[in-house]
Amino acid sequence: MINDNIIEKVTDFKYLRYHISEYKSDLGDKLQTYNKIKGAIRRHFGKQMNKETKLRIHNITAKAVLKFGTEAWVLEKREEQRLKAAQMKFLRHLLGITKLDKEKNQCIRQKTGA
């Protein structure tokens, strides 16, 4: 109740194009947008820009997309793994490392300062 007005309780709603739910996160939508931004960074800035600058653009734009509205999230273990995998995919590409190189995630994060 706010100022003698009864507030309706709902289990889910859309806010600024994002679906906020008591029961599920909109992680799939956010990861899709995140991957589009990562692809744009790779396509448009490719080899013309140094790694530090690409990483800064990633931190400013792509990470912001993932973090918006996450205050209400309750992540399951699988969702947390999906987030980490998406980040590692970008960082590996940034450094030019493939999974066949058998480089540990911890080393990659250390190299990029992530």
Short mmCIF file of N, CA, C and O in Angstrom, two decimals, residues 12-58:
data_model
loop_
_atom_site.label_atom_id
_atom_site.label_comp_id
_atom_site.label_asym_id
_atom_site.label_seq_id
_atom_site.Cartn_x
_atom_site.Cartn_y
_atom_site.Cartn_z
N ASP A 12 5.13 -11.62 -13.00
CA ASP A 12 6.05 -11.25 -14.07
C ASP A 12 5.52 -10.03 -14.83
O ASP A 12 4.33 -9.77 -14.85
N PHE A 13 6.45 -9.27 -15.43
CA PHE A 13 6.10 -8.11 -16.23
C PHE A 13 7.28 -7.74 -17.11
O PHE A 13 8.39 -8.20 -16.91
N LYS A 14 7.01 -6.89 -18.11
CA LYS A 14 8.07 -6.40 -18.99
C LYS A 14 8.43 -4.99 -18.59
O LYS A 14 7.56 -4.15 -18.37
N TYR A 15 9.75 -4.74 -18.49
CA TYR A 15 10.25 -3.42 -18.15
C TYR A 15 11.40 -3.09 -19.09
O TYR A 15 12.38 -3.83 -19.14
N LEU A 16 11.28 -2.02 -19.85
CA LEU A 16 12.30 -1.62 -20.81
C LEU A 16 12.73 -2.79 -21.70
O LEU A 16 13.88 -3.08 -21.86
N ARG A 17 11.76 -3.48 -22.25
CA ARG A 17 11.94 -4.57 -23.19
C ARG A 17 12.45 -5.87 -22.56
O ARG A 17 12.66 -6.86 -23.24
N TYR A 18 12.67 -5.90 -21.26
CA TYR A 18 13.15 -7.10 -20.60
C TYR A 18 12.04 -7.71 -19.76
O TYR A 18 11.32 -7.01 -19.07
N HIS A 19 11.97 -9.01 -19.82
CA HIS A 19 10.96 -9.76 -19.08
C HIS A 19 11.49 -10.06 -17.69
O HIS A 19 12.52 -10.69 -17.54
N ILE A 20 10.80 -9.56 -16.68
CA ILE A 20 11.20 -9.80 -15.30
C ILE A 20 10.16 -10.71 -14.69
O ILE A 20 8.96 -10.42 -14.72
N SER A 21 10.62 -11.83 -14.16
CA SER A 21 9.71 -12.83 -13.64
C SER A 21 10.19 -13.33 -12.29
O SER A 21 11.38 -13.38 -12.01
N GLU A 22 9.23 -13.71 -11.48
CA GLU A 22 9.54 -14.29 -10.18
C GLU A 22 10.13 -15.68 -10.37
O GLU A 22 10.88 -16.16 -9.54
N TYR A 23 9.81 -16.32 -11.48
CA TYR A 23 10.16 -17.72 -11.66
C TYR A 23 11.30 -17.96 -12.64
O TYR A 23 11.95 -18.97 -12.58
N LYS A 24 11.55 -17.05 -13.57
CA LYS A 24 12.61 -17.30 -14.54
C LYS A 24 13.30 -16.00 -14.91
O LYS A 24 12.70 -14.94 -14.91
N SER A 25 14.58 -16.12 -15.24
CA SER A 25 15.32 -14.94 -15.68
C SER A 25 15.22 -14.84 -17.19
O SER A 25 14.86 -15.79 -17.86
N ASP A 26 15.58 -13.71 -17.72
CA ASP A 26 15.57 -13.51 -19.17
C ASP A 26 16.99 -13.68 -19.71
O ASP A 26 17.41 -12.99 -20.62
N LEU A 27 17.70 -14.64 -19.15
CA LEU A 27 19.09 -14.86 -19.51
C LEU A 27 19.27 -15.16 -20.98
O LEU A 27 20.19 -14.66 -21.62
N GLY A 28 18.39 -15.95 -21.57
CA GLY A 28 18.48 -16.28 -22.99
C GLY A 28 18.46 -15.05 -23.87
O GLY A 28 19.28 -14.90 -24.79
N ASP A 29 17.54 -14.13 -23.60
CA ASP A 29 17.45 -12.88 -24.36
C ASP A 29 18.70 -12.03 -24.18
O ASP A 29 19.23 -11.47 -25.14
N LYS A 30 19.18 -11.95 -22.95
CA LYS A 30 20.36 -11.15 -22.67
C LYS A 30 21.61 -11.74 -23.35
O LYS A 30 22.41 -11.01 -23.90
N LEU A 31 21.75 -13.06 -23.31
CA LEU A 31 22.89 -13.69 -23.96
C LEU A 31 22.86 -13.49 -25.48
O LEU A 31 23.90 -13.30 -26.11
N GLN A 32 21.67 -13.52 -26.04
CA GLN A 32 21.54 -13.30 -27.48
C GLN A 32 21.99 -11.87 -27.84
O GLN A 32 22.75 -11.68 -28.80
N THR A 33 21.56 -10.89 -27.08
CA THR A 33 21.97 -9.51 -27.33
C THR A 33 23.47 -9.34 -27.09
O THR A 33 24.16 -8.68 -27.86
N TYR A 34 23.98 -9.97 -26.04
CA TYR A 34 25.41 -9.94 -25.73
C TYR A 34 26.22 -10.50 -26.89
O TYR A 34 27.21 -9.90 -27.31
N ASN A 35 25.78 -11.62 -27.44
CA ASN A 35 26.49 -12.23 -28.57
C ASN A 35 26.44 -11.37 -29.82
O ASN A 35 27.40 -11.32 -30.59
N LYS A 36 25.35 -10.65 -30.03
CA LYS A 36 25.26 -9.73 -31.17
C LYS A 36 26.28 -8.61 -31.02
O LYS A 36 26.93 -8.21 -31.99
N ILE A 37 26.42 -8.08 -29.81
CA ILE A 37 27.38 -7.00 -29.58
C ILE A 37 28.80 -7.52 -29.76
O ILE A 37 29.64 -6.86 -30.38
N LYS A 38 29.09 -8.71 -29.23
CA LYS A 38 30.42 -9.30 -29.41
C LYS A 38 30.73 -9.47 -30.89
O LYS A 38 31.84 -9.18 -31.33
N GLY A 39 29.76 -9.95 -31.65
CA GLY A 39 29.95 -10.13 -33.09
C GLY A 39 30.22 -8.82 -33.80
O GLY A 39 31.07 -8.74 -34.68
N ALA A 40 29.51 -7.78 -33.38
CA ALA A 40 29.72 -6.46 -33.98
C ALA A 40 31.12 -5.95 -33.67
O ALA A 40 31.79 -5.37 -34.55
N ILE A 41 31.59 -6.17 -32.47
CA ILE A 41 32.95 -5.74 -32.10
C ILE A 41 33.96 -6.47 -32.98
O ILE A 41 34.88 -5.87 -33.52
N ARG A 42 33.76 -7.78 -33.15
CA ARG A 42 34.70 -8.56 -33.96
C ARG A 42 34.66 -8.15 -35.43
O ARG A 42 35.68 -8.00 -36.08
N ARG A 43 33.45 -7.99 -35.97
CA ARG A 43 33.30 -7.65 -37.39
C ARG A 43 33.83 -6.27 -37.72
O ARG A 43 34.55 -6.08 -38.69
N HIS A 44 33.42 -5.28 -36.93
CA HIS A 44 33.71 -3.90 -37.28
C HIS A 44 35.10 -3.43 -36.84
O HIS A 44 35.64 -2.51 -37.44
N PHE A 45 35.63 -4.06 -35.81
CA PHE A 45 36.91 -3.59 -35.32
C PHE A 45 38.03 -4.60 -35.54
O PHE A 45 39.19 -4.27 -35.35
N GLY A 46 37.68 -5.81 -35.90
CA GLY A 46 38.61 -6.88 -36.23
C GLY A 46 40.04 -6.66 -35.82
O GLY A 46 40.38 -6.59 -34.65
N LYS A 47 40.92 -6.56 -36.79
CA LYS A 47 42.36 -6.42 -36.53
C LYS A 47 42.80 -4.96 -36.54
O LYS A 47 43.98 -4.66 -36.36
N GLN A 48 41.88 -4.06 -36.77
CA GLN A 48 42.23 -2.64 -36.85
C GLN A 48 42.46 -2.02 -35.47
O GLN A 48 43.07 -0.97 -35.36
N MET A 49 41.97 -2.66 -34.44
CA MET A 49 42.01 -2.08 -33.10
C MET A 49 42.79 -3.01 -32.17
O MET A 49 42.71 -4.22 -32.30
N ASN A 50 43.51 -2.43 -31.22
CA ASN A 50 44.28 -3.29 -30.30
C ASN A 50 43.36 -3.97 -29.29
O ASN A 50 42.21 -3.57 -29.10
N LYS A 51 43.89 -4.98 -28.65
CA LYS A 51 43.10 -5.82 -27.74
C LYS A 51 42.55 -5.04 -26.55
O LYS A 51 41.43 -5.27 -26.12
N GLU A 52 43.36 -4.12 -26.02
CA GLU A 52 42.91 -3.36 -24.85
C GLU A 52 41.68 -2.52 -25.16
O GLU A 52 40.75 -2.44 -24.37
N THR A 53 41.67 -1.92 -26.34
CA THR A 53 40.53 -1.08 -26.73
C THR A 53 39.28 -1.93 -26.94
O THR A 53 38.19 -1.56 -26.50
N LYS A 54 39.44 -3.08 -27.60
CA LYS A 54 38.29 -3.98 -27.79
C LYS A 54 37.75 -4.47 -26.46
O LYS A 54 36.54 -4.56 -26.27
N LEU A 55 38.65 -4.76 -25.53
CA LEU A 55 38.22 -5.21 -24.20
C LEU A 55 37.47 -4.10 -23.47
O LEU A 55 36.47 -4.37 -22.81
N ARG A 56 37.91 -2.86 -23.62
CA ARG A 56 37.21 -1.73 -22.99
C ARG A 56 35.81 -1.56 -23.58
O ARG A 56 34.84 -1.33 -22.84
N ILE A 57 35.70 -1.67 -24.90
CA ILE A 57 34.39 -1.56 -25.54
C ILE A 57 33.49 -2.69 -25.06
O ILE A 57 32.31 -2.48 -24.76
N HIS A 58 34.04 -3.88 -24.95
CA HIS A 58 33.29 -5.04 -24.45
C HIS A 58 32.78 -4.78 -23.04
O HIS A 58 31.62 -5.02 -22.73
#
